[in-house]
């Protein structure tokens, strides 16, 4: 009986982890290497997190993914939008962590045009709305992405 439960849990985990993955960060691959391989003109949604996360941080990632999946699947496929989930405790991400000077959960939606990055921190907005007004949080993220695309 315990064996069957383990198999069932593995199957369920696999279905959720393999389905509709909008994040382009690959385990073991530094984010900077991935960013170098992207097109010059794009919008990036960068969600920085540490290992220990509160419910607000977990919701921020969940809702951000939901917005990207729901409204921007085509742009993810064609490379004009990328969602990068970045573990700030992973040493392979040191270059981007230093560049952004992040020390805790942070959310950015950035525009790259002709090789030049325009950064838009959504961190304060996110923490103000993610738990108290999740629909407003999602709408603000959607609007910012649309504006930059």
PDB file of N, CA, C and O in Angstrom, residues 31-32 35 46 48 86-104 106 108 117 119:
ATOM      1  N   UNK A  31      21.777  31.669 -14.941  1.00  0.00           N
ATOM      2  CA  UNK A  31      20.789  32.538 -15.580  1.00  0.00           C
ATOM      3  C   UNK A  31      21.468  33.433 -16.614  1.00  0.00           C
ATOM      4  O   UNK A  31      20.925  33.672 -17.689  1.00  0.00           O
ATOM      5  N   UNK A  32      22.651  33.919 -16.314  1.00  0.00           N
ATOM      6  CA  UNK A  32      23.350  34.819 -17.247  1.00  0.00           C
ATOM      7  C   UNK A  32      23.640  34.132 -18.581  1.00  0.00           C
ATOM      8  O   UNK A  32      23.538  34.755 -19.631  1.00  0.00           O
ATOM      9  N   UNK A  35      20.371  34.083 -20.447  1.00  0.00           N
ATOM     10  CA  UNK A  35      20.020  35.412 -20.950  1.00  0.00           C
ATOM     11  C   UNK A  35      20.831  35.774 -22.188  1.00  0.00           C
ATOM     12  O   UNK A  35      20.322  36.433 -23.083  1.00  0.00           O
ATOM     13  N   UNK A  46      11.433  38.670 -14.074  1.00  0.00           N
ATOM     14  CA  UNK A  46      12.412  38.029 -13.199  1.00  0.00           C
ATOM     15  C   UNK A  46      11.860  37.967 -11.786  1.00  0.00           C
ATOM     16  O   UNK A  46      11.551  39.003 -11.190  1.00  0.00           O
ATOM     17  N   UNK A  48      12.944  36.731  -8.186  1.00  0.00           N
ATOM     18  CA  UNK A  48      14.046  36.308  -7.334  1.00  0.00           C
ATOM     19  C   UNK A  48      13.478  35.796  -6.009  1.00  0.00           C
ATOM     20  O   UNK A  48      12.599  36.446  -5.424  1.00  0.00           O
ATOM     21  N   UNK A  86      14.465  32.766 -10.234  1.00  0.00           N
ATOM     22  CA  UNK A  86      15.881  32.761  -9.886  1.00  0.00           C
ATOM     23  C   UNK A  86      16.067  32.579  -8.387  1.00  0.00           C
ATOM     24  O   UNK A  86      15.619  33.405  -7.585  1.00  0.00           O
ATOM     25  N   UNK A  87      16.746  31.515  -8.018  1.00  0.00           N
ATOM     26  CA  UNK A  87      17.074  31.223  -6.622  1.00  0.00           C
ATOM     27  C   UNK A  87      18.293  32.055  -6.239  1.00  0.00           C
ATOM     28  O   UNK A  87      19.387  31.843  -6.766  1.00  0.00           O
ATOM     29  N   UNK A  88      18.115  32.999  -5.314  1.00  0.00           N
ATOM     30  CA  UNK A  88      19.229  33.886  -4.956  1.00  0.00           C
ATOM     31  C   UNK A  88      20.253  33.209  -4.054  1.00  0.00           C
ATOM     32  O   UNK A  88      21.324  33.761  -3.823  1.00  0.00           O
ATOM     33  N   UNK A  89      19.950  32.019  -3.570  1.00  0.00           N
ATOM     34  CA  UNK A  89      20.906  31.287  -2.751  1.00  0.00           C
ATOM     35  C   UNK A  89      21.757  30.322  -3.576  1.00  0.00           C
ATOM     36  O   UNK A  89      22.667  29.691  -3.043  1.00  0.00           O
ATOM     37  N   UNK A  90      21.472  30.219  -4.852  1.00  0.00           N
ATOM     38  CA  UNK A  90      22.231  29.346  -5.738  1.00  0.00           C
ATOM     39  C   UNK A  90      23.431  30.113  -6.288  1.00  0.00           C
ATOM     40  O   UNK A  90      23.261  31.123  -6.972  1.00  0.00           O
ATOM     41  N   UNK A  91      24.617  29.647  -5.991  1.00  0.00           N
ATOM     42  CA  UNK A  91      25.849  30.360  -6.368  1.00  0.00           C
ATOM     43  C   UNK A  91      26.003  30.537  -7.878  1.00  0.00           C
ATOM     44  O   UNK A  91      26.651  31.470  -8.322  1.00  0.00           O
ATOM     45  N   UNK A  92      25.368  29.690  -8.667  1.00  0.00           N
ATOM     46  CA  UNK A  92      25.479  29.842 -10.119  1.00  0.00           C
ATOM     47  C   UNK A  92      24.794  31.123 -10.603  1.00  0.00           C
ATOM     48  O   UNK A  92      25.037  31.584 -11.705  1.00  0.00           O
ATOM     49  N   UNK A  93      23.949  31.704  -9.758  1.00  0.00           N
ATOM     50  CA  UNK A  93      23.239  32.935 -10.109  1.00  0.00           C
ATOM     51  C   UNK A  93      23.898  34.186  -9.531  1.00  0.00           C
ATOM     52  O   UNK A  93      23.303  35.261  -9.542  1.00  0.00           O
ATOM     53  N   UNK A  94      25.127  34.066  -9.043  1.00  0.00           N
ATOM     54  CA  UNK A  94      25.799  35.181  -8.364  1.00  0.00           C
ATOM     55  C   UNK A  94      25.901  36.434  -9.222  1.00  0.00           C
ATOM     56  O   UNK A  94      25.720  37.550  -8.724  1.00  0.00           O
ATOM     57  N   UNK A  95      26.159  36.297 -10.510  1.00  0.00           N
ATOM     58  CA  UNK A  95      26.338  37.473 -11.371  1.00  0.00           C
ATOM     59  C   UNK A  95      25.059  38.300 -11.446  1.00  0.00           C
ATOM     60  O   UNK A  95      25.101  39.530 -11.290  1.00  0.00           O
ATOM     61  N   UNK A  96      23.924  37.662 -11.662  1.00  0.00           N
ATOM     62  CA  UNK A  96      22.674  38.424 -11.769  1.00  0.00           C
ATOM     63  C   UNK A  96      22.247  38.965 -10.398  1.00  0.00           C
ATOM     64  O   UNK A  96      21.704  40.068 -10.300  1.00  0.00           O
ATOM     65  N   UNK A  97      22.530  38.229  -9.337  1.00  0.00           N
ATOM     66  CA  UNK A  97      22.201  38.685  -7.983  1.00  0.00           C
ATOM     67  C   UNK A  97      23.001  39.949  -7.670  1.00  0.00           C
ATOM     68  O   UNK A  97      22.460  40.929  -7.155  1.00  0.00           O
ATOM     69  N   UNK A  98      24.287  39.936  -8.001  1.00  0.00           N
ATOM     70  CA  UNK A  98      25.126  41.117  -7.786  1.00  0.00           C
ATOM     71  C   UNK A  98      24.659  42.283  -8.645  1.00  0.00           C
ATOM     72  O   UNK A  98      24.610  43.426  -8.181  1.00  0.00           O
ATOM     73  N   UNK A  99      24.326  42.007  -9.888  1.00  0.00           N
ATOM     74  CA  UNK A  99      23.900  43.054 -10.804  1.00  0.00           C
ATOM     75  C   UNK A  99      22.629  43.744 -10.305  1.00  0.00           C
ATOM     76  O   UNK A  99      22.517  44.967 -10.328  1.00  0.00           O
ATOM     77  N   UNK A 100      21.670  42.962  -9.846  1.00  0.00           N
ATOM     78  CA  UNK A 100      20.405  43.521  -9.367  1.00  0.00           C
ATOM     79  C   UNK A 100      20.451  43.912  -7.891  1.00  0.00           C
ATOM     80  O   UNK A 100      19.526  44.549  -7.399  1.00  0.00           O
ATOM     81  N   UNK A 101      21.477  43.486  -7.193  1.00  0.00           N
ATOM     82  CA  UNK A 101      21.654  43.757  -5.770  1.00  0.00           C
ATOM     83  C   UNK A 101      20.440  43.320  -4.946  1.00  0.00           C
ATOM     84  O   UNK A 101      19.979  44.039  -4.063  1.00  0.00           O
ATOM     85  N   UNK A 102      19.928  42.132  -5.259  1.00  0.00           N
ATOM     86  CA  UNK A 102      18.787  41.606  -4.512  1.00  0.00           C
ATOM     87  C   UNK A 102      19.273  40.789  -3.326  1.00  0.00           C
ATOM     88  O   UNK A 102      20.289  40.096  -3.405  1.00  0.00           O
ATOM     89  N   UNK A 103      18.544  40.921  -2.225  1.00  0.00           N
ATOM     90  CA  UNK A 103      18.877  40.167  -1.013  1.00  0.00           C
ATOM     91  C   UNK A 103      17.665  39.417  -0.469  1.00  0.00           C
ATOM     92  O   UNK A 103      17.775  38.698   0.508  1.00  0.00           O
ATOM     93  N   UNK A 104      16.516  39.627  -1.082  1.00  0.00           N
ATOM     94  CA  UNK A 104      15.297  38.922  -0.700  1.00  0.00           C
ATOM     95  C   UNK A 104      14.384  38.845  -1.918  1.00  0.00           C
ATOM     96  O   UNK A 104      14.769  39.248  -3.009  1.00  0.00           O
ATOM     97  N   UNK A 106      12.194  39.458  -4.849  1.00  0.00           N
ATOM     98  CA  UNK A 106      12.053  40.657  -5.685  1.00  0.00           C
ATOM     99  C   UNK A 106      11.420  40.257  -7.011  1.00  0.00           C
ATOM    100  O   UNK A 106      11.609  39.143  -7.484  1.00  0.00           O
ATOM    101  N   UNK A 108      10.834  41.821 -10.981  1.00  0.00           N
ATOM    102  CA  UNK A 108      11.125  42.827 -11.997  1.00  0.00           C
ATOM    103  C   UNK A 108      10.442  42.423 -13.295  1.00  0.00           C
ATOM    104  O   UNK A 108      10.359  41.242 -13.622  1.00  0.00           O
ATOM    105  N   UNK A 117      18.776  47.309 -21.584  1.00  0.00           N
ATOM    106  CA  UNK A 117      17.768  46.884 -20.616  1.00  0.00           C
ATOM    107  C   UNK A 117      17.159  48.087 -19.896  1.00  0.00           C
ATOM    108  O   UNK A 117      17.865  48.982 -19.453  1.00  0.00           O
ATOM    109  N   UNK A 119      14.840  48.556 -16.623  1.00  0.00           N
ATOM    110  CA  UNK A 119      14.343  47.801 -15.469  1.00  0.00           C
ATOM    111  C   UNK A 119      13.131  48.463 -14.835  1.00  0.00           C
ATOM    112  O   UNK A 119      13.088  49.682 -14.664  1.00  0.00           O
TER     113      UNK A 119
END
